[in-house]
Tab-separated table of C-alpha atoms in Angstrom:
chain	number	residue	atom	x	y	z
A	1	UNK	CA	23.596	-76.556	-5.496
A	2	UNK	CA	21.376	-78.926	-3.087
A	3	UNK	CA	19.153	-75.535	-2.449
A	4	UNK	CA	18.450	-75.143	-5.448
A	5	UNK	CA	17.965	-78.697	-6.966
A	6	UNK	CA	15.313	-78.868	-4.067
A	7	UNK	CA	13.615	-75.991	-5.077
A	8	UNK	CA	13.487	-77.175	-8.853
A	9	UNK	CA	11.145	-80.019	-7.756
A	10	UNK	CA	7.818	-78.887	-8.382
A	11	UNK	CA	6.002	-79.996	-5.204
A	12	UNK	CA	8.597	-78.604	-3.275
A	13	UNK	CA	8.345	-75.016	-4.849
A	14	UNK	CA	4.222	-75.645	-4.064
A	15	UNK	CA	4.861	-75.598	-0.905
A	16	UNK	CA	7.263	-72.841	-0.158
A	17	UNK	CA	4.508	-70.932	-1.884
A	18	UNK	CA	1.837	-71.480	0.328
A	19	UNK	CA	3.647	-71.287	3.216
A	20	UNK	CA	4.790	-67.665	2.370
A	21	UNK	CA	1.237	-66.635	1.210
A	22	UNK	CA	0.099	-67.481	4.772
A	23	UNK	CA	2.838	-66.001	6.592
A	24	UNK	CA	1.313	-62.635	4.428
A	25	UNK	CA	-1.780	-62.963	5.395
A	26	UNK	CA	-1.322	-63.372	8.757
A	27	UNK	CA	1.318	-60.299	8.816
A	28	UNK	CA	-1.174	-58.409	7.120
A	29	UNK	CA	-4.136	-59.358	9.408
A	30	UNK	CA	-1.955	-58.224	12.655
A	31	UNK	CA	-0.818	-54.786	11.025
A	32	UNK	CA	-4.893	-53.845	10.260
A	33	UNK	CA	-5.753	-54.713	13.422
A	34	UNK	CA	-3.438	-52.179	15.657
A	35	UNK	CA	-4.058	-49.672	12.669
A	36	UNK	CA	-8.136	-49.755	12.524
A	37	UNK	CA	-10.436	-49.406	15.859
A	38	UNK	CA	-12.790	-51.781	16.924
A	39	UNK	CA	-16.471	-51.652	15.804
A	40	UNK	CA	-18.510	-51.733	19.494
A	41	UNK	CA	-21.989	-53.381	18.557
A	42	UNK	CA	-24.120	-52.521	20.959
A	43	UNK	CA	-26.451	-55.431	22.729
A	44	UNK	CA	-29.432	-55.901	21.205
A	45	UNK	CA	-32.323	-54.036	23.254
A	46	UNK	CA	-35.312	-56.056	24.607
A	47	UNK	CA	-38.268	-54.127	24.425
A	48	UNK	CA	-41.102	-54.887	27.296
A	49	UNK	CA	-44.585	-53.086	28.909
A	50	UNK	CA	-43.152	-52.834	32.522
A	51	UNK	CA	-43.905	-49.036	33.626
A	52	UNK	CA	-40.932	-48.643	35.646
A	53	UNK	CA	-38.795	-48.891	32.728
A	54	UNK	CA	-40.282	-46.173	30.949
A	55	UNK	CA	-40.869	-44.166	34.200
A	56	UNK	CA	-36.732	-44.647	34.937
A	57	UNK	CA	-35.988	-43.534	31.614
A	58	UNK	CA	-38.695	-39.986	32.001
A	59	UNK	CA	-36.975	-39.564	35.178
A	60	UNK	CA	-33.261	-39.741	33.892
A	61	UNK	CA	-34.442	-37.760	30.790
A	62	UNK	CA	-30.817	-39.266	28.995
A	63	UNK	CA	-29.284	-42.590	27.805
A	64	UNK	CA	-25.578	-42.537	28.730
A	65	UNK	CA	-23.332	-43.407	25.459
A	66	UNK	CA	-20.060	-45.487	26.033
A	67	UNK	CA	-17.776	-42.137	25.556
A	68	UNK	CA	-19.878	-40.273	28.095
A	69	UNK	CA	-21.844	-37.899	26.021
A	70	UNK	CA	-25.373	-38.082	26.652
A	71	UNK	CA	-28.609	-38.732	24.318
A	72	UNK	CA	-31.657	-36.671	25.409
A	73	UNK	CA	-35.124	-38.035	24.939
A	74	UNK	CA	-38.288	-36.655	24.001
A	75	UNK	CA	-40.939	-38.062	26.333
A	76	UNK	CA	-43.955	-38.888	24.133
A	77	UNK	CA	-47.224	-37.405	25.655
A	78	UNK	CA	-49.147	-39.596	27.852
A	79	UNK	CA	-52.187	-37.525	29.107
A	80	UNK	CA	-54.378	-41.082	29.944
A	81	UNK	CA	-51.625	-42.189	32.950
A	82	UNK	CA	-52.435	-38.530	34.176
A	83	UNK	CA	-56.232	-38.917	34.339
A	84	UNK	CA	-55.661	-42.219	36.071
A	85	UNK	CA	-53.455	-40.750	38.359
A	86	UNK	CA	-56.830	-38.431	39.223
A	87	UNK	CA	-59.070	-41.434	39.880
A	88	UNK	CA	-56.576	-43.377	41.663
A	89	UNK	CA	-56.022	-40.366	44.284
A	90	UNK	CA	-59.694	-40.517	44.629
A	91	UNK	CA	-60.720	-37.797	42.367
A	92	UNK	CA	-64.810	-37.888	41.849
A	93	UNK	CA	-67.280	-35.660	39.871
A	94	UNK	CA	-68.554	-34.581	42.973
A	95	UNK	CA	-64.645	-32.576	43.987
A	96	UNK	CA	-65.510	-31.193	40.318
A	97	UNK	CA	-68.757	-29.289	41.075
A	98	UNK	CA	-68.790	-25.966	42.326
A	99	UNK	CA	-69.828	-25.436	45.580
A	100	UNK	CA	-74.019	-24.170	45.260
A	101	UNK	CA	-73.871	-27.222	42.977
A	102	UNK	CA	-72.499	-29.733	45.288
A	103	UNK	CA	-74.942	-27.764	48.301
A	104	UNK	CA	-77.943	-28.636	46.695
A	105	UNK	CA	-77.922	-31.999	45.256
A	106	UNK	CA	-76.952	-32.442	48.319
A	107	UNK	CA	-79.995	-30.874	49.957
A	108	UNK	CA	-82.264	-33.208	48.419
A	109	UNK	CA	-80.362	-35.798	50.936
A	110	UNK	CA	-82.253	-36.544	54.633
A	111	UNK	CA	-80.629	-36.854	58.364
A	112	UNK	CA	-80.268	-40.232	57.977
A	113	UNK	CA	-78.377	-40.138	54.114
A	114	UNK	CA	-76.229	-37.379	55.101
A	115	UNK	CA	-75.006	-39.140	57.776
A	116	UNK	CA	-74.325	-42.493	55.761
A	117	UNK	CA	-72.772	-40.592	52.948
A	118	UNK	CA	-69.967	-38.861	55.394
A	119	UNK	CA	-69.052	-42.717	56.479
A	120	UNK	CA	-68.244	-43.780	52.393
A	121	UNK	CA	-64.857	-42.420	52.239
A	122	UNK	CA	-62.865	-39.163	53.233
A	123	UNK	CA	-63.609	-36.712	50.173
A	124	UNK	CA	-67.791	-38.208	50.687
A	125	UNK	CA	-67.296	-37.180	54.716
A	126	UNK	CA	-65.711	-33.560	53.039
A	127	UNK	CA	-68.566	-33.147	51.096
A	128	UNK	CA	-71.588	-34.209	53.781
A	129	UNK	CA	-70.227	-32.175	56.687
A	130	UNK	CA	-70.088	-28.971	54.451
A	131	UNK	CA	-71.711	-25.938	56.498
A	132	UNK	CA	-73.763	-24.853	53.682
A	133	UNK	CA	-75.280	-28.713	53.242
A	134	UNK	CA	-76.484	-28.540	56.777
A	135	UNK	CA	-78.074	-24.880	56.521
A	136	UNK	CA	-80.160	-25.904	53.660
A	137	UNK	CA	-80.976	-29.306	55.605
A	138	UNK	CA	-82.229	-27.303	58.670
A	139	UNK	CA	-84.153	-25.059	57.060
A	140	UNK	CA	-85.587	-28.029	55.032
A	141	UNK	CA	-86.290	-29.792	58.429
A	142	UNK	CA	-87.177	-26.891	60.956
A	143	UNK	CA	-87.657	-23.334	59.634
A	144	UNK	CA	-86.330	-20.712	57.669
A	145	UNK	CA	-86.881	-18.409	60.609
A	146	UNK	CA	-83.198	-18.271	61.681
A	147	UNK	CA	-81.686	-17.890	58.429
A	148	UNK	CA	-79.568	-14.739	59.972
A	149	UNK	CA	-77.982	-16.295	62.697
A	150	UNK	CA	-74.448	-18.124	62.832
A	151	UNK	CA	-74.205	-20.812	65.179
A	152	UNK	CA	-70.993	-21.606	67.357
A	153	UNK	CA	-70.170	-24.765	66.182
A	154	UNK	CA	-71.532	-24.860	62.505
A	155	UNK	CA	-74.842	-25.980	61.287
A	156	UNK	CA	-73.972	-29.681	61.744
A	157	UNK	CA	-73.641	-29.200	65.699
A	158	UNK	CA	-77.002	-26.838	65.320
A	159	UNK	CA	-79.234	-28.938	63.330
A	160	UNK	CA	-78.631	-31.890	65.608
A	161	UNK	CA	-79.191	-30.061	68.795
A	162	UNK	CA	-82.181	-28.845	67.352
A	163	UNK	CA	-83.055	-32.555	66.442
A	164	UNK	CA	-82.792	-33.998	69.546
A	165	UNK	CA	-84.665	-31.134	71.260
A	166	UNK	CA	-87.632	-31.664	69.010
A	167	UNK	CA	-87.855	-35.384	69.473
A	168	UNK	CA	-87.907	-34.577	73.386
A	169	UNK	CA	-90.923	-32.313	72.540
A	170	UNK	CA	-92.329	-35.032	71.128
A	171	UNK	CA	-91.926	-37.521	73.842
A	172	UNK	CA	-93.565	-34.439	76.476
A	173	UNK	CA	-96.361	-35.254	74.260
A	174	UNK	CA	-96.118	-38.868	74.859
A	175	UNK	CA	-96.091	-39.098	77.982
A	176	UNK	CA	-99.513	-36.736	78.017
A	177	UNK	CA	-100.806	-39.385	76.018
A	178	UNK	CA	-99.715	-41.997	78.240
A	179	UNK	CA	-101.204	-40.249	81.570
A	180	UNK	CA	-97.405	-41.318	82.829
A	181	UNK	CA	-96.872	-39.292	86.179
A	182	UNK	CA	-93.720	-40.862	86.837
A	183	UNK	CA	-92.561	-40.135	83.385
A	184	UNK	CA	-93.531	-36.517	83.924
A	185	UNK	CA	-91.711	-36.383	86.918
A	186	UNK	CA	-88.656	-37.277	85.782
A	187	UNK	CA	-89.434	-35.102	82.631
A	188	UNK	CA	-89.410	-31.784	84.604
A	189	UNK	CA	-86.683	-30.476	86.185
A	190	UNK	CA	-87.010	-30.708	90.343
A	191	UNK	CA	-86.967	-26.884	90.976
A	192	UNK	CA	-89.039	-24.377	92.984
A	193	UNK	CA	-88.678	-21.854	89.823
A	194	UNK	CA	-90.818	-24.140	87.678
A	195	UNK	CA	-93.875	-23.205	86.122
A	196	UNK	CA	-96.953	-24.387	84.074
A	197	UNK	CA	-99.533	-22.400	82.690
A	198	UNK	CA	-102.611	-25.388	81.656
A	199	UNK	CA	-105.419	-24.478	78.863
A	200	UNK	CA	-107.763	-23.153	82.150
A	201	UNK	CA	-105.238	-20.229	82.271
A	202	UNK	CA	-104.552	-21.339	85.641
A	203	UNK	CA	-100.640	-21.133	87.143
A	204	UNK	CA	-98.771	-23.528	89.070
A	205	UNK	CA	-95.497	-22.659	90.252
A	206	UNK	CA	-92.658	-24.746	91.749
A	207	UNK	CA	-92.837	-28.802	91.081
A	208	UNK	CA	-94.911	-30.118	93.148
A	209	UNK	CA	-97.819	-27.727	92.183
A	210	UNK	CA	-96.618	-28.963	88.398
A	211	UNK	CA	-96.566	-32.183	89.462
A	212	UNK	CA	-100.594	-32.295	91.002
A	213	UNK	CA	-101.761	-30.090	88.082
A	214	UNK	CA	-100.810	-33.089	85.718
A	215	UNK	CA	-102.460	-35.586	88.471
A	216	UNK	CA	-105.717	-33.575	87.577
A	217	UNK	CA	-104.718	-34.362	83.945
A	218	UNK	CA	-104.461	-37.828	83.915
A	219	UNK	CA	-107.273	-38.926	86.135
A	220	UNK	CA	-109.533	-37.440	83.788
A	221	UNK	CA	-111.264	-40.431	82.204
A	222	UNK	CA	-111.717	-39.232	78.833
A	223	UNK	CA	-108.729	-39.973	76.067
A	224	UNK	CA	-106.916	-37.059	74.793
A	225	UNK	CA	-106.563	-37.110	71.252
A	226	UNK	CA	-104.633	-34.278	69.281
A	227	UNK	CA	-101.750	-33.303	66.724
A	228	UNK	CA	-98.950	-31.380	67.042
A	229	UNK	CA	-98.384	-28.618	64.113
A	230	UNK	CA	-95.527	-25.935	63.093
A	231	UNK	CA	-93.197	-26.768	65.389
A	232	UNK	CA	-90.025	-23.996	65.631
A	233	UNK	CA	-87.375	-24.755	68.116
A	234	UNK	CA	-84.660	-22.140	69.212
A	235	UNK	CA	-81.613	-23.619	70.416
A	236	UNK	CA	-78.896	-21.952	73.335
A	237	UNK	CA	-75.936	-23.585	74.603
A	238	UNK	CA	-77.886	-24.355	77.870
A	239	UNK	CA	-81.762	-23.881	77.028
A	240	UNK	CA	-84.097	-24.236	73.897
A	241	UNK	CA	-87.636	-23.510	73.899
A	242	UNK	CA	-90.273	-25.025	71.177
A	243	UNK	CA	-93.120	-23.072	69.985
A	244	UNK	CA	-95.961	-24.805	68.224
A	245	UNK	CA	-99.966	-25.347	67.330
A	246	UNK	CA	-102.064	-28.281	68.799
A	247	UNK	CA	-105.125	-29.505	67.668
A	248	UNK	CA	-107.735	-31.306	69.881
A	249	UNK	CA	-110.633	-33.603	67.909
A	250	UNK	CA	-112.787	-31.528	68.948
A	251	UNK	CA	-113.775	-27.815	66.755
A	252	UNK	CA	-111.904	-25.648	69.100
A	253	UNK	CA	-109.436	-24.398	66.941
A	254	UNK	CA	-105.378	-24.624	67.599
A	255	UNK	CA	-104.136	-24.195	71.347
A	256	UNK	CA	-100.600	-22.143	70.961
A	257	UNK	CA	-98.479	-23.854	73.369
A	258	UNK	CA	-94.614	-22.947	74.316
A	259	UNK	CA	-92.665	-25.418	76.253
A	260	UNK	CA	-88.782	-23.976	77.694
A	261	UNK	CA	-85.730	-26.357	78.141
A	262	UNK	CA	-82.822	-25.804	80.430
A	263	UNK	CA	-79.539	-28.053	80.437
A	264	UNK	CA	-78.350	-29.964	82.993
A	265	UNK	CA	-75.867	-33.242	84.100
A	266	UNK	CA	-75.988	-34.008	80.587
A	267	UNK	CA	-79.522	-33.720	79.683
A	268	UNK	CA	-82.772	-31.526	79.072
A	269	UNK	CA	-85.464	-30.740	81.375
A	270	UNK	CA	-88.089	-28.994	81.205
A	271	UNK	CA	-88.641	-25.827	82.908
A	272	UNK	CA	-92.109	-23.955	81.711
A	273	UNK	CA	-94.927	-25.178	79.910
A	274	UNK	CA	-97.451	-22.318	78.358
A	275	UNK	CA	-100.828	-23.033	76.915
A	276	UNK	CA	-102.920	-21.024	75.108
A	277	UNK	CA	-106.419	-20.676	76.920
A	278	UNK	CA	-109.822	-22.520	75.390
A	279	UNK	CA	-112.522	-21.085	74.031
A	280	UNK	CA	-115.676	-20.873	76.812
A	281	UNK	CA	-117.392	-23.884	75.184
A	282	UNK	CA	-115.262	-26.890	75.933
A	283	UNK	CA	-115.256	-28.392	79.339
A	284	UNK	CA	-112.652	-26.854	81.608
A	285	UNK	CA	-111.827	-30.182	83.291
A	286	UNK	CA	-109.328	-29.910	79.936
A	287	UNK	CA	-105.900	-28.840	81.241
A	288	UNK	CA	-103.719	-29.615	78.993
A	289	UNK	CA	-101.614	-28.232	75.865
């Protein structure tokens, strides 16, 4: 009879009420969550410009899902990182030219360019010491005369032996200039097999007759003024001779003069010098090429 004269009071039976609606809820609350799975929200993804993100996720070519399954991506097509791949490995316009193209703008080059341009970088030094760039410069240069032949070491090795031959033919014909007989002894190589053949016609033989023929030479008293024309040089691995045309101021017409090179202890001497003869007018005293 006390229960239930409690429970007629109306704040008491207020109470009871709410304190069975909670117990409900919270009953109810614990049975959903054993009987429903939990949502997984994924984080939120933080999107940025780095490269090696994107190049991580071309490489993997998947995103891994939580289950283990696996999402394939399409990579998006990204031909302007491949272009600057090119440049960056040091691609140029000149590696995209055929090869008669590259040969003769590069023709239009001299010695001295050539040379500079094979010192720029590695695919420049390619380029410049190309066989076919060094042909074209030598016959540019020298002559077209030896177009046929193939020499030993390639065209580069050729066309500067040929250089520095001509530039010693040009300081033989310095030295004449000059009147140097020191010079022209140490020019000639110091051997009885020697020769010189003067614009008189006349022979010397061994190097001390070549040595007095040019005393005769240089004590003339009058100057020697001429120019040296056509010059063709032939090179060997051990001797070279130069052919060529000189002209005197005076109207005598070209002397045809051949000087021969030999080899040896590291430099060239030479070994023969030919001159055509004069004509009959001009004073014979003249005995040189």
């Amino acid at each position: 009879m006390e229960i239930f004269s409690v429970f007629s009071q109306p704040s008491s039976f207020v109470a009871v009420a709410v304190t069975a609606l909670c117990f409900l809820l919270a009953l109810f609350s614990l049975l959903r969550s054993f009987s429903l799975p939990r949502r997984f929200t994924p984080p939120r993804k933080h999107h940025c410009d780095c490269a090696s993100d994107s190049a991580s996720v071309a490489a993997v070519g998947a995103v891994p899902y939580l289950n283990g399954g696996a999402e394939m991506l399409e990579p998006a097509p990204v031909p302007a990182p491949v272009v600057l791949a090119e440049r960056l490995t040091g691609s140029s316009m000149m590696e995209e030219l055929v090869p008669e193209i590259t040969t003769h703008a590069l023709s239009y080059l001299d010695y001295p360019s050539l040379c500079r341009l094979s010192m720029t970088n590695s695919l420049m030094r390619k380029a410049a010491n190309d066989d076919n760039a060094w042909k074209a410069l030598y016959h540019k240069d020298f002559t077209l005369e030896q177009d046929s032949i193939t020499p030993t070491n390639g065209w580069k090795a050729y066309y500067a032996a040929t250089r520095a031959i001509v530039n010693i033919n040009t300081e033989f014909f310095n030295i004449v200039r000059d009147k140097s007989l020191p010079a022209m002894s140490r020019f000639w190589l110091n051997g009885d097999y020697v020769k010189c053949i003067h614009a008189s016609g006349e022979l010397f033989s061994g190097f001390n007759a070549v040595m007095q023929s040019w005393q005769l030479v240089f004590n003339w008293e009058q100057g020697l003024n001429f120019q040296v024309r056509d010059v063709r040089a032939r090179v060997l691995a051990d001797m070279a001779w130069v052919t060529m045309k000189t002209y005197v101021d005076m109207d005598t017409g070209p002397f045809n003069v051949t000087n021969v090179f030999e080899f040896h202890n590291g430099r060239w001497y030479m070994v023969h010098h030919h001159s055509s003869m004069m004509n009959g007018d001009v004073d014979h005293h003249i005995v040189h090429g």
